[in-house]
Amino acid sequence: MEEKNKHVLRNSVIIKVLGSNVPFPVCSLELRRQWSKYGGFHLTSIGMDWILCSFKTEEAMEEILNGGPWFIGGHIVGMDRWNAEFDPYSFKGITAPIWIRFPCLPLYCWDEDNLTRIASRFGTPMYIDSNTFRWGKREFARVCVKIDLEKKLPNGVWVEGSVGRFFQLVEYENVHLLCYHCGRVGHNKDECPDEVAQGIRDQASSKVVADKPRNNIPEAGSGMIKSEYGPWIHVHFKIIALSRHGAMGEN
């Protein structure tokens, strides 16, 4: 029976919306709207905010897996083929195409080969924004990369340039649910398993220190540690407000 059930699920995809408390009916309605051209499919809520999407054909499933980026309410949709080793408590195997930006990229790196090489340090490059090579705008380069969501998102990479080594920062578009403690998607800092574990270790350490004579307690250092993650790692879209005359033209 297990083998029969696996066969039934052979054209199925597991889906996770990287947003907080997006209701299943909203996800179902939006996915049906976006994927209607790929033929019939069935959506099932399977707990822990995971969704199972079963397609009628393998071709339709491949189109979805290799397409995108897909969004629901501005939130990225991560996905993978269903297999028997799927674990709802893990992001193992889950990927998503994500647009990333390289702000202030050195001008001698503005070509398809260099951009692809740098982007490959984050995942599998899929597309380069066609506006990237326009001379009128060189504030940032923009590439769509398929990223493994189980791994920590890099905040940048070191690049060996022709005039020396430099650190290239990165900004992620529409990655709203990102932990500033561990650098992984799917939860915030307050819910981070690493942060909770660290808090337990700190409490245990504090108790040990408290039990020692006071003259053995080391003084705290005054150095400041710069955070590896923060709001700066997100793309903040600019809202351009136009006056009525500016939008419609002067009479």
Coordinates of C-alpha atoms in Angstrom, one line a residue:
M1 CA 0.0 0.0 0.0
E2 CA 2.9 2.4 0.7
E3 CA 4.2 1.9 -2.8
K4 CA 0.8 2.4 -4.2
N5 CA 0.4 5.7 -2.3
K6 CA 3.8 6.9 -3.5
H7 CA 2.8 6.2 -7.1
V8 CA -0.4 8.3 -6.6
L9 CA 1.8 11.2 -5.3
R10 CA 4.5 10.9 -8.1
N11 CA 3.4 14.3 -9.7
S12 CA 3.0 16.2 -6.4
V13 CA 4.8 19.2 -5.1
I14 CA 5.2 20.4 -1.5
I15 CA 4.7 24.1 -1.0
K16 CA 5.6 26.6 1.8
V17 CA 4.6 30.2 1.7
L18 CA 7.3 32.3 3.4
G19 CA 4.9 34.6 5.2
S20 CA 3.3 34.7 8.6
N21 CA -0.1 33.0 9.0
V22 CA -1.2 33.1 5.3
P23 CA -4.5 31.2 5.4
F24 CA -4.9 28.1 3.2
P25 CA -8.0 29.4 1.4
V26 CA -6.0 32.5 0.4
C27 CA -3.1 30.3 -0.9
S28 CA -5.5 28.0 -2.7
L29 CA -7.3 30.9 -4.5
E30 CA -4.1 32.6 -5.5
L31 CA -2.3 29.5 -6.8
R32 CA -5.3 28.5 -8.8
R33 CA -5.4 31.9 -10.4
Q34 CA -1.7 31.8 -11.3
W35 CA -1.4 28.2 -12.3
S36 CA -4.7 27.7 -14.2
K37 CA -2.9 27.6 -17.5
Y38 CA -1.0 24.5 -16.5
G39 CA -4.1 22.3 -16.3
G40 CA -5.9 20.7 -13.4
F41 CA -4.4 20.1 -10.0
H42 CA -5.5 19.4 -6.5
L43 CA -4.4 21.4 -3.4
T44 CA -4.4 19.9 0.1
S45 CA -3.4 21.5 3.5
I46 CA -1.1 19.0 5.3
G47 CA -0.3 20.9 8.5
M48 CA 2.5 23.1 9.7
D49 CA 1.5 25.6 6.9
W50 CA 2.6 23.1 4.3
I51 CA 0.5 22.5 1.1
L52 CA 0.5 19.5 -1.2
C53 CA -0.2 20.3 -4.8
S54 CA -0.9 17.2 -7.0
F55 CA -0.8 17.7 -10.8
K56 CA -2.4 15.6 -13.5
T57 CA 0.8 15.5 -15.6
E58 CA 4.6 15.4 -14.9
E59 CA 5.0 18.2 -17.5
A60 CA 2.8 20.6 -15.6
M61 CA 4.7 19.8 -12.4
E62 CA 8.0 20.5 -14.1
E63 CA 6.7 23.8 -15.5
I64 CA 5.8 25.0 -12.0
L65 CA 9.1 23.8 -10.5
N66 CA 11.2 25.5 -13.2
G67 CA 9.1 28.6 -13.4
G68 CA 8.5 31.5 -11.1
P69 CA 9.3 33.3 -9.0
W70 CA 5.9 32.6 -7.5
F71 CA 4.3 34.9 -4.9
I72 CA 1.2 34.9 -2.6
G73 CA 0.4 38.3 -1.1
G74 CA 3.9 39.5 -1.8
H75 CA 5.4 36.4 0.0
I76 CA 7.8 34.0 -1.8
V77 CA 6.6 30.4 -2.4
G78 CA 9.1 27.7 -1.7
M79 CA 8.7 24.2 -3.1
D80 CA 10.1 20.8 -4.0
R81 CA 9.0 17.5 -5.4
W82 CA 7.2 15.4 -2.8
N83 CA 9.1 12.3 -1.7
A84 CA 8.8 9.8 1.1
E85 CA 11.5 11.6 3.1
F86 CA 9.6 14.8 3.3
D87 CA 9.8 16.3 6.9
P88 CA 7.4 19.1 7.7
Y89 CA 9.8 20.3 10.5
S90 CA 12.6 20.9 8.0
F91 CA 13.2 23.0 4.8
K92 CA 15.5 20.3 3.4
G93 CA 15.2 20.2 -0.4
I94 CA 12.9 23.3 -0.5
T95 CA 14.0 25.9 -3.0
A96 CA 12.6 29.2 -4.4
P97 CA 13.6 31.5 -7.2
I98 CA 14.5 34.8 -5.6
W99 CA 15.5 38.1 -7.1
I100 CA 18.7 39.4 -5.5
R101 CA 20.5 42.7 -6.0
F102 CA 24.1 43.6 -5.9
P103 CA 24.3 47.3 -4.8
C104 CA 27.3 49.4 -5.9
L105 CA 28.8 46.5 -8.0
P106 CA 32.1 47.6 -9.4
L107 CA 31.6 48.8 -13.0
Y108 CA 34.2 46.5 -14.4
C109 CA 32.0 43.5 -13.3
W110 CA 28.9 44.6 -15.2
D111 CA 28.7 41.8 -17.8
E112 CA 26.7 38.6 -18.0
D113 CA 29.7 36.3 -17.2
N114 CA 30.7 38.1 -14.0
L115 CA 27.2 38.5 -12.8
T116 CA 26.5 34.8 -13.3
R117 CA 29.7 33.8 -11.5
I118 CA 28.9 36.0 -8.5
A119 CA 25.2 35.0 -8.4
S120 CA 26.2 31.3 -8.5
R121 CA 27.7 31.8 -5.0
F122 CA 24.1 32.2 -3.8
G123 CA 22.3 29.5 -5.8
T124 CA 21.5 28.5 -9.4
P125 CA 21.2 31.6 -11.6
M126 CA 18.0 31.6 -13.7
Y127 CA 17.6 35.1 -15.2
I128 CA 19.3 38.4 -15.4
D129 CA 17.1 41.5 -15.3
S130 CA 17.1 42.9 -18.8
N131 CA 17.3 46.5 -17.4
T132 CA 20.6 45.6 -15.6
F133 CA 22.8 46.5 -18.6
R134 CA 21.1 49.8 -19.4
W135 CA 23.7 52.6 -19.0
G136 CA 21.1 54.9 -17.5
K137 CA 20.9 52.9 -14.2
R138 CA 23.9 51.4 -12.5
E139 CA 22.8 51.6 -8.8
F140 CA 22.5 47.8 -8.6
A141 CA 22.6 44.6 -10.7
R142 CA 19.6 42.3 -10.4
V143 CA 19.6 38.5 -10.9
C144 CA 17.0 35.8 -10.2
V145 CA 18.6 32.8 -8.4
K146 CA 17.1 29.5 -7.3
I147 CA 18.1 29.3 -3.6
D148 CA 18.2 26.4 -1.2
L149 CA 15.9 27.6 1.7
E150 CA 17.4 25.2 4.2
K151 CA 20.7 27.0 4.1
K152 CA 21.7 30.2 5.7
L153 CA 21.4 33.1 3.3
P154 CA 24.7 34.8 2.7
N155 CA 24.8 38.5 3.4
G156 CA 27.4 38.9 0.7
V157 CA 30.4 37.2 -0.9
W158 CA 34.1 37.9 -1.4
V159 CA 35.0 38.4 -5.1
E160 CA 38.5 38.3 -6.6
G161 CA 38.4 41.3 -8.9
S162 CA 41.0 42.4 -11.5
V163 CA 42.0 45.3 -9.2
G164 CA 41.9 43.3 -5.9
R165 CA 39.6 41.4 -3.6
F166 CA 36.3 43.0 -2.5
F167 CA 33.2 42.1 -0.5
Q168 CA 30.0 42.3 -2.5
L169 CA 26.9 42.9 -0.4
V170 CA 23.5 41.4 -1.5
E171 CA 19.9 42.5 -1.0
Y172 CA 17.0 40.0 -1.2
E173 CA 13.6 40.9 -2.7
N174 CA 10.4 39.9 -0.9
V175 CA 12.1 37.7 1.6
H176 CA 9.9 38.9 4.5
L177 CA 10.3 36.0 6.9
L178 CA 14.0 36.0 7.6
C179 CA 15.7 35.4 10.9
Y180 CA 18.2 38.0 11.9
H181 CA 19.9 35.6 14.3
C182 CA 20.6 32.5 12.1
G183 CA 20.1 34.0 8.6
R184 CA 17.5 31.4 7.6
V185 CA 14.0 31.8 6.2
G186 CA 10.8 30.6 7.6
H187 CA 10.9 32.1 11.0
N188 CA 11.8 35.3 12.8
K189 CA 14.4 35.9 15.5
D190 CA 11.9 35.4 18.4
E191 CA 11.1 31.9 17.1
C192 CA 14.6 30.9 16.1
P193 CA 15.6 27.4 17.3
D194 CA 19.2 28.5 17.5
E195 CA 18.3 31.6 19.6
V196 CA 16.2 29.5 22.0
A197 CA 19.0 27.0 22.4
Q198 CA 21.5 29.8 22.9
G199 CA 19.2 31.3 25.6
I200 CA 19.0 28.0 27.4
R201 CA 22.8 27.7 27.3
D202 CA 23.2 31.3 28.5
Q203 CA 20.9 30.6 31.5
A204 CA 22.8 27.6 32.4
S205 CA 26.1 29.5 32.1
S206 CA 24.7 32.4 34.2
K207 CA 23.8 29.9 37.0
V208 CA 27.3 28.4 37.0
V209 CA 28.8 31.9 37.1
A210 CA 26.4 33.0 39.9
D211 CA 27.4 30.0 42.0
K212 CA 31.1 31.0 41.8
P213 CA 32.8 33.5 44.2
R214 CA 32.3 37.0 42.9
N215 CA 36.1 37.6 42.5
N216 CA 36.1 34.9 39.8
I217 CA 33.5 36.7 37.6
P218 CA 35.2 38.2 34.6
E219 CA 34.4 41.8 33.6
A220 CA 32.3 42.2 30.5
G221 CA 34.1 43.6 27.5
S222 CA 33.1 47.0 26.1
G223 CA 33.5 46.0 22.4
M224 CA 30.5 46.2 20.1
I225 CA 29.7 43.3 17.7
K226 CA 28.2 44.4 14.4
S227 CA 25.1 42.3 13.5
E228 CA 25.5 40.1 10.5
Y229 CA 21.8 40.4 9.6
G230 CA 19.3 43.2 9.8
P231 CA 16.7 45.2 7.8
W232 CA 19.4 46.4 5.4
I233 CA 19.5 42.9 3.8
H234 CA 16.0 43.4 2.4
V235 CA 15.2 45.4 -0.7
H236 CA 13.1 48.4 0.3
F237 CA 11.1 49.4 -2.7
K238 CA 10.7 53.1 -3.3
I239 CA 7.3 54.6 -3.6
I240 CA 7.3 57.5 -6.0
A241 CA 4.4 59.9 -5.5
L242 CA 3.5 62.0 -8.5
S243 CA 1.3 65.1 -8.3
R244 CA -1.7 65.2 -10.5
H245 CA 0.0 67.7 -12.9
G246 CA 3.2 65.6 -12.9
A247 CA 1.3 62.4 -13.7
M248 CA -1.1 63.8 -16.3
G249 CA 1.1 66.5 -17.8
E250 CA 0.7 70.2 -17.7
N251 CA -2.3 71.8 -19.4

